[in-house]
Amino acid sequence: MKKLAVICEQIAATTKKLEKIADVAAYFAASPPEDAAVSALFLSGRAFPLWEETTLQVGGSLLWRVVGELSGKSQGELTASYKRHGDLGSVADEILPARREDSDLSILEVQRRFREIATARGVTAKTGLLRDLLSQATPLEAKYIVKIMTADLRIGLKESLVEEAIAKAYGATAAEVQRANMLLGDIGETLRLAAGGKLAEARMRMFHPLGFMLASPADSAEAALSYFENAFVEDKYDGIRAQVHCSGDNVKIFSRTRDEITESFPELADALCGFSEDVILDGEIVAWGYLAADSEEPSRALPFSALQQRLGRKKVSDEMIRRVPVAYLAFDVLYARGELLLDRPLKERANILDDILEKAETFNHRGHEGSRRKTSQVRLAFGRAEENIRTQVIRAPVFRAASPHELDALFEAAQARGNEGLMIKDPESAYTPGRRGKSWLKLKRELATLDVIVTAVEYGHGKRISVLSDYTFAVRDGERLVNIGKAYSGLTDVEIAEMTKWFLDHTVEDQGLRLVVEPKIVVEVAFNNMMKSERHNSGYALRFPRIVRLRPDKLAEEADTIERVREIYNKQRSA
Ligand code: AMP
């Protein structure tokens, strides 16, 4: 483990990418392949291969507690060290006693201990194992063990650089390594293949999530069409992104954070089984139904707030499935016909998607126009879905637009259907996982902004560790203030520095990393969406809140009220 910690320090010390790659490559080449394979995993900030989905289940507070205990320092000293470094690994390095110069912890042993911690049940068992591990390590080793456990190395090394280092160490091309890693979801296994000259033997391993392609915002219809002509246009559905892996009756659903969420949507997993081949689809899960029980309108995607009740559940009751039916709007295919399709242009992927969904006969071909009768027929065609549950797999309809005028008309229509706006896609583009390029553009309305009052502030992370950049804010409820959200500051560095000084001078209660401040500063926040939530005492929370600007022109008494919040919430529900 010592060698790995030393190489990590070396990598952190340079900002030059090529140097980082060369250092890692030299380290791989000098290590036995098995050590190098586990190192590749750790250097990517993972304790376990991506495909395994094993997690340590050790939170920051447990780590904080064990590091504190082993150091024998007070909470105050711990907090002061954290403020200096902004990262618990570096805190461990600073405050853990150097019991020994050297340790005999090998990298394979660390991985074995990680597995033990992952499988241990209960906080006490995990705490004991963690304590044992950290007390056997030197402070420098502990620094990187903690960093790997928090999945945040902060040495300026992304997985893509590790891939390049593997290529350099074993004489392969970066593209060959990337491809194998994408297929396998295992950078360690990729290294083993590269070391044996067998990268071409990598085969798709289903059920590990691939990266998601992301979209860039477009300000207007004109701007959106300036990047490419004759765009593919889809509605922008307001749900959650989901990549589904289907292999016969085996279906797994992954969220945008690459977490498995199949358990939250069992009926969707049922609806998605039965493809005649292995497929990976990309799409959006939305709540689906009628705005009113007696509505004659076709069923449609409902606002995000409806879907919210279905999120984060490990067990879903039949009642919940019936009360909040969901649909999967498929808009892309990443794997089918035994082939990874990412490099094919969107127009080809779209044809393949049409084809496989049609063959599966389990989706609503009529999309938005689907009538009640059609919907119920589709419902019966679905896998093992019960008769009275509408679970649908719908091909997201694709429209074409070649002029801003056409795009505007589509935007209006999308909003009339209750969707957020449009996604505008280049038909010639490849699927680029994890990248926010200009091949996918999003055009959406902002909900109204809110003027809110800052009630508490926290120190930031990384570069912002010494400034108060994380704001909790509230709206007025009569004489009271009720919190509604929390956001990192979107202000300029100068503004943040000025505000930090103001907050320090106007602190009401110092809670360590968090300061409760005099409720006088008004800021304007934008957000994607509003939902009911127990998290804040207003009973509401904002989705993706962003601080747009300071409102020094406004007094706290002029900030928005809870009534205004309710108004926006209701408007959004009926949109
Ligand atoms: P945003 O979350 O505002 O960055 O917008 C991108 C997100 O929109 C994606 O991650 C998807 O979850 C969602 N989305 C909704 N409809 C579509 C669509 N037709 N194509 C791609 N993404 C979509």
Coordinates of C-alpha atoms and ligand atoms in Angstrom, one line a residue:
M1 CA 0.0 0.0 0.0
K2 CA 2.9 2.3 0.7
K3 CA 4.1 2.3 -2.9
L4 CA 0.6 3.3 -4.1
A5 CA 0.4 6.1 -1.5
V6 CA 3.8 7.4 -2.6
I7 CA 2.7 7.3 -6.3
C8 CA -0.5 9.1 -5.4
E9 CA 1.5 11.9 -3.7
Q10 CA 3.7 12.2 -6.8
I11 CA 0.6 12.4 -9.1
A12 CA -1.0 15.1 -6.9
A13 CA 2.2 17.1 -7.0
T14 CA 2.0 17.7 -10.8
T15 CA -0.7 19.4 -12.8
K16 CA 0.6 18.1 -16.1
K17 CA -1.6 15.3 -17.4
L18 CA 1.2 13.7 -19.4
E19 CA 3.4 13.5 -16.4
K20 CA 0.6 11.9 -14.4
I21 CA 0.0 9.3 -17.1
A22 CA 3.8 8.5 -17.3
D23 CA 4.1 8.2 -13.6
V24 CA 1.2 5.8 -13.3
A25 CA 2.3 3.8 -16.3
A26 CA 5.8 3.4 -14.8
Y27 CA 4.3 2.3 -11.6
F28 CA 2.0 -0.3 -13.3
A29 CA 5.0 -1.6 -15.4
A30 CA 7.1 -2.1 -12.3
S31 CA 4.3 -3.9 -10.3
P32 CA 3.2 -7.5 -10.5
P33 CA 0.0 -7.5 -12.7
E34 CA -2.3 -8.5 -9.8
D35 CA -1.1 -5.6 -7.7
A36 CA -1.3 -3.3 -10.7
A37 CA -4.9 -4.4 -11.4
V38 CA -6.0 -3.5 -7.9
S39 CA -4.1 -0.3 -8.0
A40 CA -5.8 0.7 -11.2
L41 CA -9.1 0.3 -9.4
F42 CA -8.0 2.3 -6.4
L43 CA -6.5 5.0 -8.6
S44 CA -9.9 5.3 -10.3
G45 CA -11.3 6.1 -6.8
R46 CA -13.1 2.8 -6.5
A47 CA -12.8 0.2 -3.8
F48 CA -14.6 -2.4 -6.0
P49 CA -15.1 -2.8 -9.8
L50 CA -18.0 -0.8 -11.2
W51 CA -19.9 -3.9 -12.4
E52 CA -20.0 -5.5 -9.0
E53 CA -22.1 -2.7 -7.4
T54 CA -20.5 -3.7 -4.1
T55 CA -20.4 -0.7 -1.7
L56 CA -18.6 -0.3 1.5
Q57 CA -21.6 1.3 3.2
V58 CA -19.3 3.4 5.4
G59 CA -20.5 7.0 5.6
G60 CA -18.4 10.1 6.2
S61 CA -19.5 10.4 9.9
L62 CA -18.3 6.9 10.7
L63 CA -14.9 7.6 9.1
W64 CA -14.7 10.9 10.9
R65 CA -15.4 9.2 14.2
V66 CA -12.8 6.4 13.7
V67 CA -10.1 8.9 12.5
G68 CA -10.9 11.1 15.5
E69 CA -10.7 8.2 18.0
L70 CA -7.4 6.9 16.6
S71 CA -5.9 10.3 16.6
G72 CA -6.8 11.1 20.2
K73 CA -7.5 14.7 19.2
S74 CA -10.5 16.8 20.2
Q75 CA -13.4 17.6 17.9
G76 CA -12.2 21.2 17.7
E77 CA -8.7 20.1 16.5
L78 CA -10.4 17.7 14.0
T79 CA -12.6 20.5 12.6
A80 CA -9.7 22.9 12.4
S81 CA -7.7 20.3 10.4
Y82 CA -10.7 19.6 8.2
K83 CA -11.0 23.3 7.5
R84 CA -7.3 23.4 6.5
H85 CA -7.6 20.5 4.1
G86 CA -11.2 20.1 3.1
D87 CA -10.7 16.4 2.9
L88 CA -10.8 13.7 5.5
G89 CA -7.9 11.7 4.0
S90 CA -5.5 14.6 4.4
V91 CA -6.9 15.1 8.0
A92 CA -6.0 11.4 8.7
D93 CA -2.5 12.0 7.4
E94 CA -2.0 15.1 9.5
I95 CA -3.4 13.9 12.8
L96 CA -3.0 10.2 13.0
P97 CA 0.0 9.2 15.2
A98 CA 3.0 7.8 13.3
R99 CA 3.1 4.6 15.3
R100 CA 5.5 3.0 12.8
E101 CA 7.7 4.1 9.9
D102 CA 6.5 1.2 7.8
S103 CA 3.6 -1.1 7.6
D104 CA 3.2 -4.5 6.0
L105 CA -0.2 -3.8 4.5
S106 CA -0.1 -5.0 1.0
I107 CA -2.5 -3.6 -1.6
L108 CA -4.2 -7.0 -1.9
E109 CA -4.6 -7.1 1.8
V110 CA -6.3 -3.7 1.8
Q111 CA -8.7 -4.9 -0.9
R112 CA -9.5 -8.0 1.2
R113 CA -10.2 -5.8 4.2
F114 CA -12.5 -3.6 2.1
R115 CA -14.5 -6.7 1.2
E116 CA -14.8 -7.6 4.8
I117 CA -16.0 -4.1 5.7
A118 CA -18.5 -4.2 2.8
T119 CA -20.0 -7.6 3.9
A120 CA -20.0 -6.8 7.6
R121 CA -23.5 -6.0 8.9
G122 CA -24.1 -3.2 11.3
V123 CA -22.1 -0.1 12.4
T124 CA -20.3 -1.8 15.3
A125 CA -18.8 -4.5 13.1
K126 CA -17.8 -2.0 10.4
T127 CA -16.3 0.3 13.0
G128 CA -14.2 -2.5 14.4
L129 CA -12.9 -3.6 11.0
L130 CA -12.2 0.0 10.0
R131 CA -10.3 0.7 13.2
D132 CA -8.1 -2.4 12.7
L133 CA -7.3 -1.4 9.2
L134 CA -6.4 2.2 9.9
S135 CA -4.4 1.4 13.0
Q136 CA -2.2 -0.9 10.9
A137 CA -1.5 1.7 8.3
T138 CA 1.0 4.5 8.3
P139 CA -0.6 8.0 8.3
L140 CA 0.2 8.3 4.6
E141 CA -1.4 5.0 3.8
A142 CA -4.4 5.9 5.9
K143 CA -4.7 9.1 3.9
Y144 CA -5.3 7.1 0.7
I145 CA -7.3 4.3 2.3
V146 CA -9.7 7.0 3.5
K147 CA -9.7 8.8 0.2
I148 CA -10.5 5.5 -1.6
M149 CA -13.3 4.8 0.9
T150 CA -14.8 8.2 0.2
A151 CA -14.4 7.6 -3.5
D152 CA -12.7 10.9 -3.9
L153 CA -8.9 10.8 -4.4
R154 CA -8.5 14.5 -5.3
I155 CA -5.1 13.9 -7.0
G156 CA -6.3 15.1 -10.4
L157 CA -6.5 11.6 -11.9
K158 CA -9.7 10.6 -13.7
E159 CA -10.4 7.1 -14.8
S160 CA -9.7 8.1 -18.4
L161 CA -6.1 9.0 -17.4
V162 CA -5.7 5.6 -15.7
E163 CA -6.9 4.0 -19.0
E164 CA -4.2 6.0 -20.8
A165 CA -1.6 4.8 -18.3
I166 CA -2.6 1.2 -18.9
A167 CA -2.3 1.7 -22.6
K168 CA 1.2 3.2 -22.2
A169 CA 2.4 0.6 -19.7
Y170 CA 1.4 -2.4 -21.9
G171 CA 1.7 -1.1 -25.4
A172 CA -2.0 -0.8 -26.4
T173 CA -3.9 2.2 -27.7
A174 CA -6.0 4.3 -25.4
A175 CA -9.1 3.5 -27.5
E176 CA -8.6 -0.2 -27.1
V177 CA -8.3 0.1 -23.3
Q178 CA -11.3 2.4 -23.1
R179 CA -13.4 0.0 -25.1
A180 CA -12.5 -2.9 -23.0
N181 CA -13.2 -1.0 -19.8
M182 CA -16.5 0.1 -21.1
L183 CA -17.5 -3.4 -22.0
L184 CA -16.3 -4.9 -18.7
G185 CA -17.0 -2.2 -16.2
D186 CA -13.8 -3.2 -14.5
I187 CA -10.6 -1.2 -14.9
G188 CA -8.7 -3.9 -13.0
E189 CA -9.8 -6.7 -15.3
T190 CA -9.0 -4.4 -18.2
L191 CA -5.5 -4.0 -16.9
R192 CA -5.1 -7.8 -16.6
L193 CA -6.2 -8.2 -20.2
A194 CA -3.9 -5.4 -21.4
A195 CA -1.0 -7.0 -19.5
G196 CA -1.7 -10.3 -21.3
G197 CA -2.1 -8.7 -24.7
K198 CA -5.8 -9.8 -24.7
L199 CA -7.8 -6.6 -24.9
A200 CA -9.6 -7.8 -28.0
E201 CA -11.1 -10.6 -26.0
A202 CA -13.2 -8.3 -23.8
R203 CA -16.9 -9.0 -24.2
M204 CA -19.8 -7.0 -23.0
R205 CA -20.7 -7.7 -19.4
M206 CA -24.3 -6.7 -19.0
F207 CA -25.6 -5.2 -15.8
H208 CA -23.0 -2.6 -15.1
P209 CA -24.1 0.9 -16.0
L210 CA -22.4 2.7 -18.9
G211 CA -21.8 6.5 -18.6
F212 CA -24.8 8.7 -19.6
M213 CA -24.6 11.2 -22.4
L214 CA -25.4 14.6 -21.2
A215 CA -27.0 17.7 -22.8
S216 CA -25.9 21.3 -22.9
P217 CA -28.4 24.1 -22.4
A218 CA -29.6 26.2 -25.4
D219 CA -30.9 29.7 -24.8
S220 CA -33.2 29.9 -27.7
A221 CA -34.6 28.0 -30.7
E222 CA -32.2 30.0 -33.0
A223 CA -29.2 29.1 -30.8
A224 CA -30.3 25.4 -30.7
L225 CA -30.3 25.1 -34.4
S226 CA -27.0 26.9 -35.0
Y227 CA -25.1 23.7 -34.2
F228 CA -26.7 21.3 -36.7
E229 CA -29.4 21.3 -39.3
N230 CA -32.4 19.2 -39.4
A231 CA -32.4 18.1 -35.8
F232 CA -34.1 15.2 -34.1
V233 CA -36.4 16.7 -31.5
E234 CA -37.9 14.9 -28.6
D235 CA -40.0 16.2 -25.6
K236 CA -37.9 16.7 -22.5
Y237 CA -39.7 14.6 -19.9
D238 CA -39.5 15.6 -16.3
G239 CA -38.7 12.3 -14.6
I240 CA -35.5 10.5 -13.8
R241 CA -32.9 9.3 -16.3
A242 CA -32.7 5.5 -16.4
Q243 CA -30.5 3.1 -18.3
V244 CA -32.0 -0.4 -18.5
H245 CA -30.1 -3.6 -19.1
C246 CA -32.4 -6.4 -20.3
S247 CA -31.3 -10.0 -20.8
G248 CA -34.4 -12.3 -21.0
D249 CA -36.2 -12.1 -17.7
N250 CA -33.3 -10.4 -16.1
V251 CA -33.7 -6.7 -16.0
K252 CA -31.7 -4.0 -14.1
I253 CA -32.4 -0.3 -14.0
F254 CA -29.7 2.2 -13.2
S255 CA -30.0 5.9 -12.3
R256 CA -27.9 8.7 -13.7
T257 CA -25.7 8.4 -10.6
R258 CA -25.2 4.8 -11.8
D259 CA -27.0 3.4 -8.8
E260 CA -29.3 0.4 -9.3
I261 CA -32.9 1.4 -8.8
T262 CA -34.7 -1.7 -10.0
E263 CA -36.3 -2.3 -6.6
S264 CA -38.1 1.0 -6.8
F265 CA -39.7 0.1 -10.1
P266 CA -40.5 -3.7 -10.0
E267 CA -43.4 -3.4 -12.5
L268 CA -41.1 -1.6 -15.0
A269 CA -38.6 -4.4 -14.7
D270 CA -41.4 -6.8 -15.5
A271 CA -42.5 -4.7 -18.5
L272 CA -39.0 -4.6 -19.8
C273 CA -38.4 -8.3 -19.8
G274 CA -38.9 -10.5 -22.8
F275 CA -36.7 -8.9 -25.4
S276 CA -35.4 -11.6 -27.7
E277 CA -31.8 -10.4 -27.3
D278 CA -29.7 -8.6 -24.7
V279 CA -30.3 -4.9 -24.9
I280 CA -29.3 -1.7 -23.1
L281 CA -31.7 1.2 -23.5
D282 CA -31.5 4.8 -22.3
G283 CA -34.6 6.7 -21.4
E284 CA -36.5 8.5 -18.7
I285 CA -38.9 7.1 -16.1
V286 CA -41.9 9.3 -15.5
A287 CA -45.1 9.2 -13.6
W288 CA -47.8 8.5 -16.1
G289 CA -51.5 8.9 -16.0
Y290 CA -54.4 11.3 -16.2
L291 CA -54.4 14.7 -14.6
A292 CA -57.9 14.1 -13.4
A293 CA -59.8 10.9 -12.9
D294 CA -62.6 11.9 -15.3
S295 CA -60.3 13.4 -17.9
E296 CA -61.0 12.7 -21.5
E297 CA -57.5 13.7 -22.4
P298 CA -55.0 11.0 -23.3
S299 CA -52.7 9.8 -20.6
R300 CA -49.4 11.7 -20.3
A301 CA -46.3 12.2 -18.3
L302 CA -47.1 13.8 -15.0
P303 CA -45.0 16.4 -13.2
F304 CA -41.9 15.3 -11.3
S305 CA -43.6 15.9 -8.0
A306 CA -45.9 12.9 -8.8
L307 CA -42.9 10.6 -9.4
Q308 CA -41.2 11.8 -6.3
Q309 CA -43.3 9.4 -4.1
R310 CA -41.8 6.5 -6.0
L311 CA -38.2 7.4 -5.5
G312 CA -35.7 5.9 -3.1
R313 CA -37.9 3.1 -2.0
K314 CA -36.5 -0.4 -1.4
K315 CA -39.9 -2.0 -1.2
V316 CA -42.9 -0.7 -3.2
S317 CA -46.4 -1.8 -2.3
D318 CA -49.0 -2.8 -4.9
E319 CA -51.0 0.1 -3.7
M320 CA -48.2 2.5 -4.5
I321 CA -47.7 0.9 -7.9
R322 CA -51.4 1.5 -8.6
R323 CA -51.5 5.0 -7.2
V324 CA -48.5 6.3 -9.1
P325 CA -48.1 4.3 -12.3
V326 CA -44.9 4.9 -14.2
A327 CA -43.8 4.7 -17.8
Y328 CA -40.4 4.3 -19.4
L329 CA -39.8 6.7 -22.3
A330 CA -37.0 5.0 -24.3
F331 CA -35.0 7.4 -26.4
D332 CA -31.8 5.6 -27.2
V333 CA -30.2 2.2 -27.5
L334 CA -26.6 1.6 -26.4
Y335 CA -26.3 -2.2 -27.0
A336 CA -28.2 -4.6 -29.1
R337 CA -27.5 -7.3 -31.7
G338 CA -24.4 -8.3 -29.8
E339 CA -22.8 -4.9 -30.5
L340 CA -22.0 -1.8 -28.5
L341 CA -23.7 0.9 -30.6
L342 CA -22.2 4.0 -29.1
D343 CA -20.2 4.9 -32.2
R344 CA -23.1 4.6 -34.6
P345 CA -24.8 7.9 -35.5
L346 CA -28.1 8.6 -33.6
K347 CA -30.2 8.2 -36.7
E348 CA -29.0 4.5 -37.0
R349 CA -29.5 3.9 -33.3
A350 CA -33.0 5.4 -33.5
N351 CA -33.8 2.8 -36.3
I352 CA -32.5 0.0 -34.2
L353 CA -34.4 1.2 -31.2
D354 CA -37.7 1.3 -33.3
D355 CA -37.0 -2.1 -34.5
I356 CA -36.3 -3.9 -31.2
L357 CA -39.2 -2.3 -29.5
E358 CA -41.5 -3.2 -32.3
K359 CA -40.4 -6.8 -32.2
A360 CA -40.9 -6.9 -28.4
E361 CA -44.5 -5.8 -29.0
T362 CA -44.6 -4.5 -25.5
F363 CA -44.7 -0.8 -26.0
N364 CA -47.2 1.8 -26.9
H365 CA -46.5 2.6 -30.6
R366 CA -48.8 5.6 -30.4
G367 CA -46.8 7.5 -27.8
H368 CA -48.4 10.8 -27.0
E369 CA -51.5 10.1 -29.1
G370 CA -52.2 6.9 -27.3
S371 CA -55.9 6.8 -26.3
R372 CA -57.3 5.2 -23.3
R373 CA -58.3 2.1 -25.2
K374 CA -55.0 1.7 -26.8
T375 CA -53.3 2.1 -23.5
S376 CA -55.3 -0.6 -21.9
Q377 CA -54.5 -3.0 -24.8
V378 CA -50.9 -2.2 -24.3
R379 CA -51.2 -2.8 -20.6
L380 CA -52.4 -6.4 -21.3
A381 CA -49.5 -7.0 -23.6
F382 CA -47.0 -6.2 -20.9
G383 CA -44.9 -9.0 -19.4
R384 CA -46.2 -10.0 -16.0
A385 CA -47.9 -6.7 -15.3
E386 CA -51.3 -7.0 -13.5
E387 CA -54.3 -6.0 -15.5
N388 CA -55.2 -2.9 -13.5
I389 CA -51.7 -1.5 -13.6
R390 CA -50.6 0.7 -16.5
T391 CA -46.9 0.2 -17.0
Q392 CA -45.8 1.3 -20.3
V393 CA -42.6 1.2 -22.3
I394 CA -43.0 4.0 -24.8
R395 CA -40.7 4.9 -27.7
A396 CA -40.2 8.7 -27.1
P397 CA -41.6 10.2 -30.2
V398 CA -39.1 11.9 -32.5
F399 CA -40.0 15.0 -34.4
R400 CA -38.0 16.9 -37.0
A401 CA -37.2 20.6 -37.1
A402 CA -35.2 22.5 -39.6
S403 CA -36.2 26.1 -38.6
P404 CA -36.5 28.0 -35.3
H405 CA -40.2 28.5 -36.2
E406 CA -40.8 24.7 -36.3
L407 CA -38.9 24.3 -33.1
D408 CA -41.0 26.9 -31.3
A409 CA -44.1 25.1 -32.4
L410 CA -42.8 21.8 -31.0
F411 CA -41.8 23.6 -27.8
E412 CA -45.3 24.9 -27.3
A413 CA -46.7 21.4 -28.0
A414 CA -44.3 19.8 -25.6
Q415 CA -45.3 22.2 -22.8
A416 CA -49.0 21.7 -23.7
R417 CA -48.4 18.0 -23.0
G418 CA -47.0 18.9 -19.7
N419 CA -43.4 18.3 -20.5
E420 CA -40.5 20.5 -19.5
G421 CA -39.4 21.5 -23.0
L422 CA -37.4 19.9 -25.8
M423 CA -34.3 17.9 -26.3
I424 CA -32.7 18.7 -29.7
K425 CA -30.3 16.1 -31.0
D426 CA -27.8 15.8 -33.8
P427 CA -28.9 12.8 -35.9
E428 CA -25.3 12.3 -37.0
S429 CA -23.9 12.2 -33.5
A430 CA -22.3 9.3 -31.6
Y431 CA -23.3 8.5 -28.0
T432 CA -20.6 10.0 -25.8
P433 CA -20.9 8.6 -22.3
G434 CA -20.4 11.1 -19.5
R435 CA -19.8 14.0 -21.8
R436 CA -21.8 17.2 -22.0
G437 CA -21.3 18.1 -25.6
K438 CA -23.3 20.2 -28.2
S439 CA -24.8 17.1 -29.9
W440 CA -27.7 17.1 -27.4
L441 CA -29.2 20.4 -26.5
K442 CA -31.9 21.1 -24.0
L443 CA -34.4 23.9 -24.3
K444 CA -36.6 24.5 -21.3
R445 CA -38.4 27.2 -19.4
E446 CA -37.2 28.2 -16.0
L447 CA -39.8 28.1 -13.4
A448 CA -40.2 31.5 -11.7
T449 CA -37.3 32.4 -9.4
L450 CA -37.6 33.0 -5.7
D451 CA -36.1 35.7 -3.6
V452 CA -35.0 34.0 -0.4
I453 CA -33.2 34.8 2.8
V454 CA -29.9 33.2 3.8
T455 CA -30.3 31.7 7.3
A456 CA -27.2 29.5 7.6
V457 CA -23.9 29.2 5.8
E458 CA -21.2 26.5 5.5
Y459 CA -17.6 26.3 4.4
G460 CA -17.2 24.9 1.0
H461 CA -14.9 22.1 -0.3
G462 CA -11.6 22.1 -2.2
K463 CA -10.7 25.6 -3.3
R464 CA -13.6 27.0 -1.4
I465 CA -12.7 25.5 2.0
S466 CA -11.8 28.8 3.5
V467 CA -14.9 30.7 2.4
L468 CA -18.6 30.4 3.3
S469 CA -20.0 29.3 0.0
D470 CA -22.8 26.9 0.9
Y471 CA -26.1 28.7 1.7
T472 CA -29.2 27.5 3.4
F473 CA -32.1 29.8 2.7
A474 CA -35.7 30.4 3.7
V475 CA -38.9 32.1 2.7
R476 CA -41.2 34.1 5.0
D477 CA -44.2 32.4 6.7
G478 CA -45.9 35.2 8.6
E479 CA -43.4 36.3 11.2
R480 CA -41.4 33.1 10.9
L481 CA -38.7 32.0 8.4
V482 CA -39.0 28.6 7.0
N483 CA -36.1 26.9 5.2
I484 CA -36.7 25.7 1.6
G485 CA -33.3 24.8 0.3
K486 CA -29.6 24.8 0.2
A487 CA -27.2 25.5 -2.6
Y488 CA -23.6 26.2 -3.4
S489 CA -23.1 29.8 -4.3
G490 CA -23.3 30.7 -7.9
L491 CA -21.8 34.1 -7.1
T492 CA -18.4 35.4 -8.2
D493 CA -15.3 34.8 -6.0
V494 CA -15.3 38.5 -5.1
E495 CA -18.9 38.4 -4.0
I496 CA -18.3 35.2 -2.0
A497 CA -15.3 36.7 -0.3
E498 CA -17.3 39.8 0.6
M499 CA -20.3 37.8 1.8
T500 CA -18.0 35.5 3.9
K501 CA -16.8 38.6 5.8
W502 CA -20.3 39.8 6.3
F503 CA -21.5 36.4 7.5
L504 CA -18.6 36.0 9.9
D505 CA -19.5 39.4 11.4
H506 CA -23.2 38.5 11.7
T507 CA -23.0 35.0 13.0
V508 CA -25.7 34.1 15.6
E509 CA -24.5 30.6 16.3
D510 CA -21.2 28.9 15.5
Q511 CA -21.8 25.2 14.9
G512 CA -18.3 24.4 13.7
L513 CA -18.5 24.0 9.9
R514 CA -21.9 25.6 9.8
L515 CA -22.8 29.1 11.0
V516 CA -26.3 30.3 11.7
V517 CA -26.4 33.9 10.5
E518 CA -28.6 36.9 10.9
P519 CA -31.4 36.5 8.3
K520 CA -30.8 39.7 6.3
I521 CA -29.2 38.7 3.0
V522 CA -31.6 38.2 0.1
V523 CA -30.6 36.1 -2.9
E524 CA -32.5 35.1 -6.0
V525 CA -32.6 31.4 -6.7
A526 CA -33.6 29.5 -9.8
F527 CA -34.6 25.9 -9.8
N528 CA -35.9 23.2 -12.1
N529 CA -38.8 22.2 -10.1
M530 CA -40.4 22.3 -6.7
M531 CA -41.5 19.3 -4.6
K532 CA -43.1 18.6 -1.2
S533 CA -40.4 17.5 1.2
E534 CA -39.9 16.8 4.9
R535 CA -36.2 17.9 4.6
H536 CA -36.9 21.6 5.3
N537 CA -39.4 23.0 7.7
S538 CA -41.3 24.9 4.9
G539 CA -42.5 21.4 3.7
Y540 CA -41.1 22.1 0.3
A541 CA -37.8 21.6 -1.4
L542 CA -36.3 23.0 -4.7
R543 CA -34.9 20.7 -7.3
F544 CA -31.5 21.8 -8.6
P545 CA -31.5 25.2 -6.9
R546 CA -29.0 27.7 -8.2
I547 CA -28.2 31.1 -6.7
V548 CA -28.6 33.5 -9.6
R549 CA -27.6 36.8 -7.9
L550 CA -27.5 38.8 -4.7
R551 CA -30.4 41.1 -4.2
P552 CA -28.9 43.9 -2.1
D553 CA -31.8 46.0 -3.3
K554 CA -34.2 43.8 -1.3
L555 CA -34.8 43.8 2.5
A556 CA -35.6 40.5 4.2
E557 CA -39.2 41.7 4.6
E558 CA -39.5 41.8 0.9
A559 CA -38.4 38.3 0.3
D560 CA -40.9 35.7 -1.1
T561 CA -43.4 34.0 1.1
I562 CA -44.7 30.5 1.6
E563 CA -47.9 31.5 -0.2
R564 CA -45.8 32.3 -3.3
V565 CA -44.1 28.9 -3.0
R566 CA -47.5 27.2 -2.8
E567 CA -48.6 29.1 -5.9
I568 CA -45.6 28.0 -7.9
Y569 CA -46.0 24.5 -6.7
N570 CA -49.7 24.4 -7.8
K571 CA -49.0 26.0 -11.1
Q572 CA -46.4 23.4 -11.8
R573 CA -48.8 20.6 -10.9
S574 CA -51.4 21.8 -13.4
A575 CA -48.9 22.7 -16.1
Ligands
AMP1 P1 -30.9 18.4 -17.3 O1 -31.2 17.4 -16.2 O2 -31.7 19.6 -17.2 O3 -29.5 18.6 -17.5 O4 -31.4 17.7 -18.6 C1 -31.0 16.5 -19.1 C2 -31.9 15.4 -18.6 O5 -33.1 15.5 -19.3 C3 -31.4 14.0 -19.0 O6 -30.4 13.5 -18.1 C4 -32.7 13.2 -18.9 O7 -32.8 12.7 -17.6 C5 -33.7 14.2 -19.2 N1 -34.5 13.9 -20.4 C6 -35.8 14.1 -20.5 N2 -36.2 13.8 -21.8 C7 -35.1 13.4 -22.5 C8 -34.9 13.1 -23.9 N3 -35.9 13.0 -24.7 N4 -33.6 12.8 -24.2 C9 -32.6 12.9 -23.4 N5 -32.8 13.3 -22.1 C10 -34.0 13.5 -21.6

